[in-house]
Coordinates of C-alpha atoms and ligand atoms in Angstrom, one line a residue:
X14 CA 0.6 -84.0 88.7
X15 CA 1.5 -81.3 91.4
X16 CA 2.1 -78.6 88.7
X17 CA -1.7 -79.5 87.7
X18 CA -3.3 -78.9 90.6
X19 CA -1.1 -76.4 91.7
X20 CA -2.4 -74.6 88.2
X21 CA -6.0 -75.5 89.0
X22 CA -5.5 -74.3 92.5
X23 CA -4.2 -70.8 91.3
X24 CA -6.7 -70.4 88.5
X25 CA -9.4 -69.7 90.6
X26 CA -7.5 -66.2 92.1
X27 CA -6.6 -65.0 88.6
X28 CA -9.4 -62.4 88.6
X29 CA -8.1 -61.7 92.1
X30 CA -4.7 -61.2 91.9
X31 CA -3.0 -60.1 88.8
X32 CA -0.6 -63.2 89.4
X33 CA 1.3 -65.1 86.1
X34 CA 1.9 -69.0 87.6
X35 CA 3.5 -70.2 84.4
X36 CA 6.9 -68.7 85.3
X37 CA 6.5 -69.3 89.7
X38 CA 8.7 -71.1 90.8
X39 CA 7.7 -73.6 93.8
X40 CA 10.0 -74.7 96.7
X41 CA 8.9 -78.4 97.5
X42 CA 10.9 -78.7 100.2
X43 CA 11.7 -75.6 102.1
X44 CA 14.4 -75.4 104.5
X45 CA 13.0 -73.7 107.8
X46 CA 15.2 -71.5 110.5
X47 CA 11.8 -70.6 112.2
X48 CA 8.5 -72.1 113.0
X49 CA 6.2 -71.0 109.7
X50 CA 3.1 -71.9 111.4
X51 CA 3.1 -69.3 114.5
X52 CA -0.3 -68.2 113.6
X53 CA -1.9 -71.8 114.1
X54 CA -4.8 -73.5 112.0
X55 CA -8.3 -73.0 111.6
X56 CA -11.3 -74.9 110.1
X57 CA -14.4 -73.4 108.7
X58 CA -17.0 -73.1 106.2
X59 CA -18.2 -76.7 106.6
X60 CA -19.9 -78.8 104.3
X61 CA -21.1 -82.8 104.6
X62 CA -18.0 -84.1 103.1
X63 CA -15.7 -81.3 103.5
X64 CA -14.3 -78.2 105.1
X65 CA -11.8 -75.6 104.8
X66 CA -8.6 -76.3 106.2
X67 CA -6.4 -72.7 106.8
X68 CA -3.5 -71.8 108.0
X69 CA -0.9 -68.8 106.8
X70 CA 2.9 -69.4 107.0
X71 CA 4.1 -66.6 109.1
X72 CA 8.0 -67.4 110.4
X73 CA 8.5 -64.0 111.9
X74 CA 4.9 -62.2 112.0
X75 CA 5.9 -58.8 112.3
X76 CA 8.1 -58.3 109.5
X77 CA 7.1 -57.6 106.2
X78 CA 5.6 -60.8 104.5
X79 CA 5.7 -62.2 107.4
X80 CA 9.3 -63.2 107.6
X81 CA 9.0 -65.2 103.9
X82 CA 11.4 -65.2 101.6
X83 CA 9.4 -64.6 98.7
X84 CA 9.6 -68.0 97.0
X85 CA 6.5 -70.0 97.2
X86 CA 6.5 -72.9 99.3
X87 CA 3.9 -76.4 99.1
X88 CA 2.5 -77.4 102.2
X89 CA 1.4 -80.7 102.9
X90 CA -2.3 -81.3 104.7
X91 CA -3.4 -84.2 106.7
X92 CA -6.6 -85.4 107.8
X93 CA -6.9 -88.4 110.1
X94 CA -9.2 -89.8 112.1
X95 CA -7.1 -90.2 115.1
X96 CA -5.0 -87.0 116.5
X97 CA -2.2 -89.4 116.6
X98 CA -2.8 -89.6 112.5
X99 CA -2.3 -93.3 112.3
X100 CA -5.5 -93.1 110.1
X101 CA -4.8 -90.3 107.5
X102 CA -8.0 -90.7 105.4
X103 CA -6.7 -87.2 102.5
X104 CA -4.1 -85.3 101.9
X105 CA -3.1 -83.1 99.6
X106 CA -0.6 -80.4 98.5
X107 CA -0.8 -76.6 98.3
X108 CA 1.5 -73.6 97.4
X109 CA 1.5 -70.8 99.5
X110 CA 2.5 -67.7 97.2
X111 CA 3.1 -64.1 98.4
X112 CA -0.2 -62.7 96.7
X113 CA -2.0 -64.0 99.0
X114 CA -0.1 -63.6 101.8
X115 CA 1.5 -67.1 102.5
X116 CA -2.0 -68.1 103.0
X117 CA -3.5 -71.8 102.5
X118 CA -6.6 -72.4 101.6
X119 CA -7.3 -76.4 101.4
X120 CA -11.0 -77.5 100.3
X121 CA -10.4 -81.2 101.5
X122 CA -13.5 -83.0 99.7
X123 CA -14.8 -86.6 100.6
X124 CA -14.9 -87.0 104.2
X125 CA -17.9 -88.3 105.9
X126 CA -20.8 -86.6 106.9
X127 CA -21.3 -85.8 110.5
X128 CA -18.2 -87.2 111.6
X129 CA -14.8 -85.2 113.6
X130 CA -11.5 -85.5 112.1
X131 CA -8.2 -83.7 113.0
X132 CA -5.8 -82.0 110.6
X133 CA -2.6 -80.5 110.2
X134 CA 0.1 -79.0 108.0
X135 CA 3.5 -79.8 107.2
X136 CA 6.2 -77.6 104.8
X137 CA 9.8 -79.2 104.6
X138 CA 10.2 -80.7 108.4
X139 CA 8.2 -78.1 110.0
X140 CA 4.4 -79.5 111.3
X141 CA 1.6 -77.1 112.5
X142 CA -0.3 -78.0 115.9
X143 CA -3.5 -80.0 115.6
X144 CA -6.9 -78.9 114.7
X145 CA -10.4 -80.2 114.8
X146 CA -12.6 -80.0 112.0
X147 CA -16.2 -81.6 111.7
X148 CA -18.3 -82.1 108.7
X149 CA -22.3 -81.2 108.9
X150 CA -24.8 -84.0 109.1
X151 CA -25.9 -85.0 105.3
X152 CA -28.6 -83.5 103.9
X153 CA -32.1 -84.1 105.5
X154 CA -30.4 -85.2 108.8
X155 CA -32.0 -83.7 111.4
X156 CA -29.4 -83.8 114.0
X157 CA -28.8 -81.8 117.4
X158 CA -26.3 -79.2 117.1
X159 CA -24.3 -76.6 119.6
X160 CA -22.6 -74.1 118.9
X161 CA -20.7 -70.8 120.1
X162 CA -21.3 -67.4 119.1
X163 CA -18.4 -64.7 119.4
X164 CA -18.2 -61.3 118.0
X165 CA -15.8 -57.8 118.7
X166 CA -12.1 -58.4 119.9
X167 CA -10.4 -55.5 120.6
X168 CA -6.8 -56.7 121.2
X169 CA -6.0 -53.1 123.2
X170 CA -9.2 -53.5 125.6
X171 CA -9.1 -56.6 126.9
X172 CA -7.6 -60.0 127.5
X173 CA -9.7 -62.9 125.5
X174 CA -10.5 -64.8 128.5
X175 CA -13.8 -65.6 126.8
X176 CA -12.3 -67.4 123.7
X177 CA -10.3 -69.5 126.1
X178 CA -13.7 -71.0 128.1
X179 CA -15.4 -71.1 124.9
X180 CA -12.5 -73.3 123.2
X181 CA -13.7 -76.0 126.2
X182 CA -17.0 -75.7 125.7
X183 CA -17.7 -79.1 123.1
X184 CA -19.2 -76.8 120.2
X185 CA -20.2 -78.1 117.5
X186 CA -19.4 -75.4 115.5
X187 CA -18.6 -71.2 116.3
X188 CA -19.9 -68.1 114.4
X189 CA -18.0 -65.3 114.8
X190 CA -20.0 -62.0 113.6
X191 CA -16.9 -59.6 112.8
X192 CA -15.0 -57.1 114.5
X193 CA -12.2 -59.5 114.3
X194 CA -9.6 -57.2 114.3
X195 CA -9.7 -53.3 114.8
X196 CA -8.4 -51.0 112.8
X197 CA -7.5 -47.9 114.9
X198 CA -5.2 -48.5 117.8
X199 CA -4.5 -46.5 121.0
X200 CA -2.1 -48.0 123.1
X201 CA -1.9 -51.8 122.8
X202 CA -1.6 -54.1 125.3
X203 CA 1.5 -55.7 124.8
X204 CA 3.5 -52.8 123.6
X205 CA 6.0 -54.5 121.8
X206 CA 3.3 -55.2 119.7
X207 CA 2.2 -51.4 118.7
X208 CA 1.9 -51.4 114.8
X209 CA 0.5 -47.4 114.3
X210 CA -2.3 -46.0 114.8
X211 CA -4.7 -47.1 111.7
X212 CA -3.9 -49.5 109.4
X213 CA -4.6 -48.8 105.9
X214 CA -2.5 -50.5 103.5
X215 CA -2.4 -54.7 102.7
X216 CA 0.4 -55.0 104.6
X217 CA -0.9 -52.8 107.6
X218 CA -3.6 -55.1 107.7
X219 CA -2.0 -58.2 107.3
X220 CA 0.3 -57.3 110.5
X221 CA -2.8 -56.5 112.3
X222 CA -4.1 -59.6 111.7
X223 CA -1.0 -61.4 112.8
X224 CA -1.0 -59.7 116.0
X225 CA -4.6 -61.0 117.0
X226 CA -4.2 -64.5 115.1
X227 CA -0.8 -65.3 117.7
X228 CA -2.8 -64.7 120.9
X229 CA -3.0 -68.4 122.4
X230 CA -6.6 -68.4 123.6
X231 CA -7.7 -67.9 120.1
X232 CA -5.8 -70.4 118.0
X233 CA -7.3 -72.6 120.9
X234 CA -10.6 -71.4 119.7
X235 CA -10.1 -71.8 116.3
X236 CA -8.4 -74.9 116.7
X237 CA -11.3 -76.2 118.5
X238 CA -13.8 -76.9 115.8
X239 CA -14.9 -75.3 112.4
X240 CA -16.4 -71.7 112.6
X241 CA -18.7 -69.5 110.2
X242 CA -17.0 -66.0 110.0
X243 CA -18.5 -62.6 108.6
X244 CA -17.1 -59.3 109.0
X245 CA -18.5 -55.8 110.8
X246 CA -16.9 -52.4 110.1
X247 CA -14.0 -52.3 111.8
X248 CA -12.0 -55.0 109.4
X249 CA -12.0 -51.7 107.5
X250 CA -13.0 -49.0 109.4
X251 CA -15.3 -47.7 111.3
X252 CA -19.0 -47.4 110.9
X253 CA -18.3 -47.4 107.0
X254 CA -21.1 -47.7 104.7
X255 CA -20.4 -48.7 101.1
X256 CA -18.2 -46.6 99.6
X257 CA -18.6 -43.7 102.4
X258 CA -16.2 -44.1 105.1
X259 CA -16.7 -42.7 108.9
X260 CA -14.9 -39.3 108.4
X261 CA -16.1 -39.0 104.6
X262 CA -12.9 -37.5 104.3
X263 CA -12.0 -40.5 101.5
X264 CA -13.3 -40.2 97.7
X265 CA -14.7 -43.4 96.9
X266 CA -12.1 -44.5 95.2
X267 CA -9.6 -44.4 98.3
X268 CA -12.4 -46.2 100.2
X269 CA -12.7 -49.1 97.3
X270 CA -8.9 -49.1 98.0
X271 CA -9.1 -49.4 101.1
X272 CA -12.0 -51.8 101.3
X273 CA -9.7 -54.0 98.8
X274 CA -6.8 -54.1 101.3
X275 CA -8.8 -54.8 103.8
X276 CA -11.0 -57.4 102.5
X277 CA -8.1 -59.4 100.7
X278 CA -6.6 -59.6 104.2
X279 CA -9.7 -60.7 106.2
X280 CA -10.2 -63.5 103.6
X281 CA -6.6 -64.7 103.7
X282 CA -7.1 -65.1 107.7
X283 CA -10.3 -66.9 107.4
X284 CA -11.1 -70.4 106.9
X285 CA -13.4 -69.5 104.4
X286 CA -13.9 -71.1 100.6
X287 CA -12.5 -69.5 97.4
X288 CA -14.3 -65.9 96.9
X289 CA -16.9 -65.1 94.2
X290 CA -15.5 -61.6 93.4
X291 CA -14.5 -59.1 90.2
X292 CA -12.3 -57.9 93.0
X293 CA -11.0 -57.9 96.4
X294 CA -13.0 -54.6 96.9
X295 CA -16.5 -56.4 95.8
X296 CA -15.7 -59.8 97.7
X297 CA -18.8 -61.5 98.3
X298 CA -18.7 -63.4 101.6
X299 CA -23.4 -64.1 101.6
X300 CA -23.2 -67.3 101.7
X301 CA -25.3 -70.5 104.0
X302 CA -23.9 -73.3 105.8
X303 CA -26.7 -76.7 106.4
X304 CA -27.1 -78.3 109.3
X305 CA -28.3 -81.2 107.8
X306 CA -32.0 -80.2 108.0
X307 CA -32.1 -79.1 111.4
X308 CA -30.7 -75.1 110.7
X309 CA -30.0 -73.2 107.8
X310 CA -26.8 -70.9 108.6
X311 CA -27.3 -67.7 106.7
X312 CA -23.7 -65.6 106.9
X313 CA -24.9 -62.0 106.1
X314 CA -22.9 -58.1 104.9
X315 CA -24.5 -55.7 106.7
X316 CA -21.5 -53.2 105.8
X317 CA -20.9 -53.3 101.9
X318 CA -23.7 -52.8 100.1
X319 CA -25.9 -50.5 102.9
X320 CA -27.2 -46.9 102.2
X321 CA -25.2 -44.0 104.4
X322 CA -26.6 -43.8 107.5
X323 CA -28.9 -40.8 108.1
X324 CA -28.2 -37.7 109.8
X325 CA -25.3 -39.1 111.0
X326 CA -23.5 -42.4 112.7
X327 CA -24.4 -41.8 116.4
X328 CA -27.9 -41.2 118.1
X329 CA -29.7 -39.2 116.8
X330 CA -33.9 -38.3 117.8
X331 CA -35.9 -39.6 114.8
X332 CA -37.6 -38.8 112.7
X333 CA -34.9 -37.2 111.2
X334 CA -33.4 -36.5 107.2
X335 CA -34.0 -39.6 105.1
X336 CA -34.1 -42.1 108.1
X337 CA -37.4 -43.6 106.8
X338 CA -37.0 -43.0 103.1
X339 CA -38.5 -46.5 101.9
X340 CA -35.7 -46.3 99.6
X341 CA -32.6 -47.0 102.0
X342 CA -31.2 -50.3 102.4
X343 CA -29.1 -51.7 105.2
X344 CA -28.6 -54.9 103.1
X345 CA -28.8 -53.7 99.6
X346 CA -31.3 -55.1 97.1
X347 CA -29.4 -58.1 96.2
X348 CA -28.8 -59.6 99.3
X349 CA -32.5 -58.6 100.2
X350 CA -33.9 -60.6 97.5
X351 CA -31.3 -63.8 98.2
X352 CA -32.1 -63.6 101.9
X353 CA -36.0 -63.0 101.1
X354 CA -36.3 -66.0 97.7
X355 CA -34.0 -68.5 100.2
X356 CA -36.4 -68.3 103.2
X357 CA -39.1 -69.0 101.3
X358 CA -37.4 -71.9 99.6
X359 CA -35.5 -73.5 102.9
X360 CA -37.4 -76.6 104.4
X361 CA -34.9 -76.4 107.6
X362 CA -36.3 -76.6 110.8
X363 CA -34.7 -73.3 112.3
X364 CA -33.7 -69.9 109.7
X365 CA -30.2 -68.9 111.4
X366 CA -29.1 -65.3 110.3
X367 CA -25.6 -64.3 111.5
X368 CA -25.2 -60.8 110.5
X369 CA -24.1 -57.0 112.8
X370 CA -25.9 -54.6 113.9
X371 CA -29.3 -54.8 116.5
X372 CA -32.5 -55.7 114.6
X373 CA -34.9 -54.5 117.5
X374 CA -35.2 -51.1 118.1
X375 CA -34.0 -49.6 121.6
X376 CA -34.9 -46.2 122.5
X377 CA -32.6 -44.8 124.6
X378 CA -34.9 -42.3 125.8
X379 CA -37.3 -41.9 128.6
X380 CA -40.9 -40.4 127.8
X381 CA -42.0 -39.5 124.5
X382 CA -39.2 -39.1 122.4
X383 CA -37.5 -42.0 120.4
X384 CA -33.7 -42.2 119.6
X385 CA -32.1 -44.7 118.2
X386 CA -28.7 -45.5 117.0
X387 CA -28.5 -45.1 113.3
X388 CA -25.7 -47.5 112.4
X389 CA -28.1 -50.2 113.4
X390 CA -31.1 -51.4 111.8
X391 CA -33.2 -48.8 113.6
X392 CA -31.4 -46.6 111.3
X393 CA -32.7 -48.2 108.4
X394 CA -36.4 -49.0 109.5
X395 CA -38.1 -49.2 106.0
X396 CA -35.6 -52.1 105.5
X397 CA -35.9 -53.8 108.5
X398 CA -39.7 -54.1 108.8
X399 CA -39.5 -55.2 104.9
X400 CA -37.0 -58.0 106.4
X401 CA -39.4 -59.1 109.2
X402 CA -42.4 -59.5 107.1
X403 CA -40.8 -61.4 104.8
X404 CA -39.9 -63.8 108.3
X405 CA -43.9 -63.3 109.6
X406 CA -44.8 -64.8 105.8
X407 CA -41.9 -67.4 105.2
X408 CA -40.4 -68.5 108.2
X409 CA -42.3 -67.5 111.4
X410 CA -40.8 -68.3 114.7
X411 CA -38.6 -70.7 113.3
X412 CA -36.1 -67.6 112.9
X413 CA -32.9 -66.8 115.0
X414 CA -31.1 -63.3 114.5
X415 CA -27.2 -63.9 115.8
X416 CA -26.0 -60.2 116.2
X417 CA -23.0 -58.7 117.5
X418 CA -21.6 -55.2 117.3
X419 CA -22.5 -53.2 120.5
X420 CA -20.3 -55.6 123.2
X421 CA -23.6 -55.7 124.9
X422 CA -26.1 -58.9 126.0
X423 CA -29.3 -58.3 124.3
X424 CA -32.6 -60.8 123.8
X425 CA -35.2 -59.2 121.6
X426 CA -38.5 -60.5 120.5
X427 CA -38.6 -59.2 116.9
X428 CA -42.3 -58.4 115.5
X429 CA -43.3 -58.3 112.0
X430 CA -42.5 -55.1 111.3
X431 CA -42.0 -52.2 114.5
X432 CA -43.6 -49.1 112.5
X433 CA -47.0 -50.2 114.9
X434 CA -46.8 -51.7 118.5
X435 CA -49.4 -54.3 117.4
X436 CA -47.5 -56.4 115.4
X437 CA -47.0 -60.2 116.2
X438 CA -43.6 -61.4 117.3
X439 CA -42.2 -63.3 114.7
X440 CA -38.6 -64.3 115.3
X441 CA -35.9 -64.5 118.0
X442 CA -32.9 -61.7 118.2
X443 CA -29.9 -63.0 120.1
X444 CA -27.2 -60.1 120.8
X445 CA -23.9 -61.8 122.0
X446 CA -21.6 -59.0 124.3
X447 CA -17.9 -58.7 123.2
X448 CA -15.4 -60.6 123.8
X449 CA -12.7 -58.0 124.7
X450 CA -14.5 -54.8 123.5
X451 CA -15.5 -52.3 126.0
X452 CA -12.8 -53.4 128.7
X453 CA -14.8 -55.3 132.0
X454 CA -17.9 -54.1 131.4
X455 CA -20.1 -53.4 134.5
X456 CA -23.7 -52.9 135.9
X457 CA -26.2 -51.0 134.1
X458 CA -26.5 -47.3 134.7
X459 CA -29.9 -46.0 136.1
X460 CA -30.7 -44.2 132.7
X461 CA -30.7 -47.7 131.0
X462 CA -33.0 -49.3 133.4
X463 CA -35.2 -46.5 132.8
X464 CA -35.3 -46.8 129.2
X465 CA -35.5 -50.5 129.0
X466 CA -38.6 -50.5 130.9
X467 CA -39.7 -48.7 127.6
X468 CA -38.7 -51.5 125.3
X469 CA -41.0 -53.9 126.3
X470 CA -40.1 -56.2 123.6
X471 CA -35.7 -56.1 124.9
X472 CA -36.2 -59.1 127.4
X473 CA -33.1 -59.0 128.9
X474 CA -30.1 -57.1 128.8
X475 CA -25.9 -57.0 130.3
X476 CA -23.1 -55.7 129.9
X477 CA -20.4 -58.0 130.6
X478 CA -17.7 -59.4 128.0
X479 CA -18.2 -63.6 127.1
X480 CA -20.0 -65.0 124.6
X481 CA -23.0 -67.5 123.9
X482 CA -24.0 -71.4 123.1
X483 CA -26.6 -72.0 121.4
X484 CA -28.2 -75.6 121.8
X485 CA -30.6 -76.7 118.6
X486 CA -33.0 -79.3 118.5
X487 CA -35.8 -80.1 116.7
X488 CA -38.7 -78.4 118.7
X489 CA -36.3 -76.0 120.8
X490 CA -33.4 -73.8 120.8
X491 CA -31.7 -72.5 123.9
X492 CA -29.3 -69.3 124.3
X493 CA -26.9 -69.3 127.0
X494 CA -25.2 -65.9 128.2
X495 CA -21.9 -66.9 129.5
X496 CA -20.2 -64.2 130.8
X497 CA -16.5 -63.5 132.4
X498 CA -16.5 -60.6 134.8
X499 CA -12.8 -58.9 133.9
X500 CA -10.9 -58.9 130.7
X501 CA -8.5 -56.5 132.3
X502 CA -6.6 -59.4 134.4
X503 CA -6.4 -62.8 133.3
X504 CA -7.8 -66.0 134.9
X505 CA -11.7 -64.5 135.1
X506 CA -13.9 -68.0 135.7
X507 CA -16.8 -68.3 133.5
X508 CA -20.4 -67.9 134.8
X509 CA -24.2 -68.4 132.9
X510 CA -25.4 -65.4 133.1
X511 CA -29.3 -66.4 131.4
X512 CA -30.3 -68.9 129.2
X513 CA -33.4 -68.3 126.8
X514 CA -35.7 -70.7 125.6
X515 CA -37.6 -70.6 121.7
X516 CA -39.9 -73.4 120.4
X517 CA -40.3 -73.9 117.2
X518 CA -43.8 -72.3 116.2
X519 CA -44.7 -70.3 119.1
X520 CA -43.9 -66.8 119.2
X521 CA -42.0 -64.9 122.1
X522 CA -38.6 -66.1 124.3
X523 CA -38.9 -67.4 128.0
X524 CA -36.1 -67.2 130.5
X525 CA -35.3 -70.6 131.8
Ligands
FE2_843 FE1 -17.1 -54.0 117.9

């Protein structure tokens, strides 16, 4: 029975990893000297009867496959009811193998809908701390939900104060919008720590990984309840675009490489479900999450299938070069087309879609001249305003846009389409600020004041590290801006910065 699922487990990774399990050998019962499970648990991707249970057995982090011993150990999970487990409701067995980085991957199945449960893992006598997982409400449920969104960690710059307040804050549920890790490192924070200055290889990124994934305030985070996960650039590098990497010094085929390394390792960190991909360089991480009916989740790639960006990464004056060659894509055809047939198809009261880079335009410059930063949507305008009038036909304001990127508080009315000032506002943009990105952060400079008062449809804008909770109900949705005000010392209180108000069906955001 255990070789059989064992087999059925491993036979979904076979296009994955060229891996032959008839001849593995499993350890049922390792023997451990140190604690496997330093990098904690995690719950995500969840479903009305199940989630994704994760976990990675890392004895000694920083050593080369993590401290293993390259035999391939089970690991027991448990679900309860209770966090004392007196009521274990599944369990299950799974091997870790060194392919996949010692990782586990449980899809626990048959749990009830809209219900908490807590898990953990156990290999030989070694047991992982406790997580929380919850399932979603069942389908056509319209039930209340809140939730956290949290986006760009840089280990180096700052402390994650925020992801300790936000593991407190009773979410229902946290979407993290990438920047995860970084991949180029100046001088850490913890020296000891200091694993080169770009990671490049599998193993590079699987240490980088391990470094972030030991801090304490995000296991607590994690642990916390389930999260939705996507990825930005710098889980590979920097301001890539599809096969093009920042420097363009890489031929495509080192960039698939690297993407491959890269993306192999962000999925064996996430609690995410068993990929859809011909390889760990294609992996296909689209994918939507239900909130019973209330939301629609709608986990974008705003990095591997986008056009270059024109004239250049930075800011440049437009128009310039190709910028508005109808052509270019940010999100590639396919994912337009899913993103664009689903929205017309969803009956869920609010359209959720958890994706990068800023959807409204922001000029950065005062009188008559418009810049705009390229890596973002305004450098891909013919694919944006295609985007927002598929929202003004399908799904109106009943639209959120979760963003991240810029470690920056931004609320944007979006309008169906920004190529005339006229337009009708259509949807909602939410820009959550970093969590340890951009150091403490600060007041905004004269220059910025001057061009936001240019950008009449940026409501509201700051540049302090923290994060957001959204509340969703039925007619209404709320955005609060929490906010620490240092990452650079530890023990930064949490403050509400501004909370924003939607309803359902009327255009525009109010400040509440
Ligand atoms: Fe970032």
């Amino acid at each position: 029975m255990e070789r059989r699922r064992f087999l059925s487990d491993i036979a979904r990774y076979a296009a994955l990893c060229a891996a032959a399990p008839n001849e593995w050998r499993i350890t049922w019962r390792p023997r451990w000297v140190d604690d496997p499970f330093t990098l904690g648990v995690a719950s995500g991707d969840p479903w009305s009867t199940g989630a994704v249970l994760w976990t990675r057995l890392a004895p000694k982090p920083f050593e080369p496959e993590g401290g293993m011993p390259g035999d391939r150990p089970a690991v027991d999970w448990e679900v309860a009811s209770d966090d004392g487990f007196a009521t274990v409701v599944r369990r299950g067995r799974y091997t870790a193998a060194p392919e996949l980085g010692y990782s586990v991957h449980a899809e626990v199945e048959g749990l009830e809908p809209d219900r908490w449960y807590f898990y953990r893992f156990r290999s030989g006598d070694a047991t992982s701390p406790v997580g929380r997982v919850r399932t979603t409400p069942a389908a056509g449920a319209v039930t209340p939900l809140r939730f956290g969104v949290a986006s760009c960690q840089n280990y180096e710059q700052g402390l994650f104060t925020a992801l300790d307040h936000l593991s407190r804050e009773r979410c229902d549920l946290v979407t993290h919008l990438g920047d995860y890790i970084y991949e180029r490192s100046g001088q850490d924070r913890d020296v000891r720590r200091h694993h080169g200055l770009e990671v490049r290889s599998l193993e590079d990124y699987r240490t980088r990984y391990a470094q972030y994934r030991l801090d304490p305030a995000l296991q607590a985070a994690h642990a916390m309840c389930p999260w939705l996960v996507t990825w930005d650039d710098h889980e590979v590098d920097n301001n890539y675009a599809g096969e093009i990497g920042e420097n363009q010094m890489e031929s495509a085929e080192q960039m698939r490489a690297r993407r491959a390394a890269g993306y192999q390792a962000w999925w064996e960190h996430q609690p995410v479900r068993v990929p859809r991909a011909r390889s760990w360089a294609d992996l296909d991480i689209r994918r939507t999450t239900d909130w019973g009916a209330m939301a629609r989740f709608w986990m974008m790639d705003t990095r591997q299938y986008r056009d270059d960006q024109a004239c250049g990464d930075g800011l440049r004056e437009v128009p310039c070069g190709d910028w508005a060659n109808p052509a270019r894509s940010l999100l590639g055809r396919q994912q337009e087309t899913w993103l664009a047939d689903g929205l017309g198809a969803s009956r869920a009261h609010w359209q959720v879609l958890g994706q990068q880079v800023m959807m409204g335009p922001y000029d950065d410059l005062s009188g008559p001249e418009t810049r705009l930063h390229m890596d973002g949507w305004g450098g891909y305008p013919a694919n944006r305003d295609r985007l927002l009038r598929t929202i003004a036909e399908r799904a109106a304001n009943r639209t959120v846009v979760l963003t991240g990127d810029i470690h920056s508080n931004w609320v944007n009315e979006l309008r169906a389409g920004f190529d005339r000032p006229d337009h009708r506002v259509v949807a909602a943009e939410f820009v959550g600020t970093s969590i340890a990105s951009g150091g403490d952060g600060g007041p905004q400079s004269p220059r910025l004041v001057a061009a936001l008062a240019e950008n009449p449809h940026i409501k509201w804008q700051s540049n302090r590290r923290g994060y957001l909770v959204c509340e969703v109900g039925t007619d209404a949705w709320t955005s609060e801006y929490r906010e620490v005000a240092y990452v650079s010392r530890p023990g930064a209180p949490v403050e509400t910065a501004a909370r924003w108000r939607v309803e359902r069906g009327k255009p525009g955001i109010t400040r509440v």
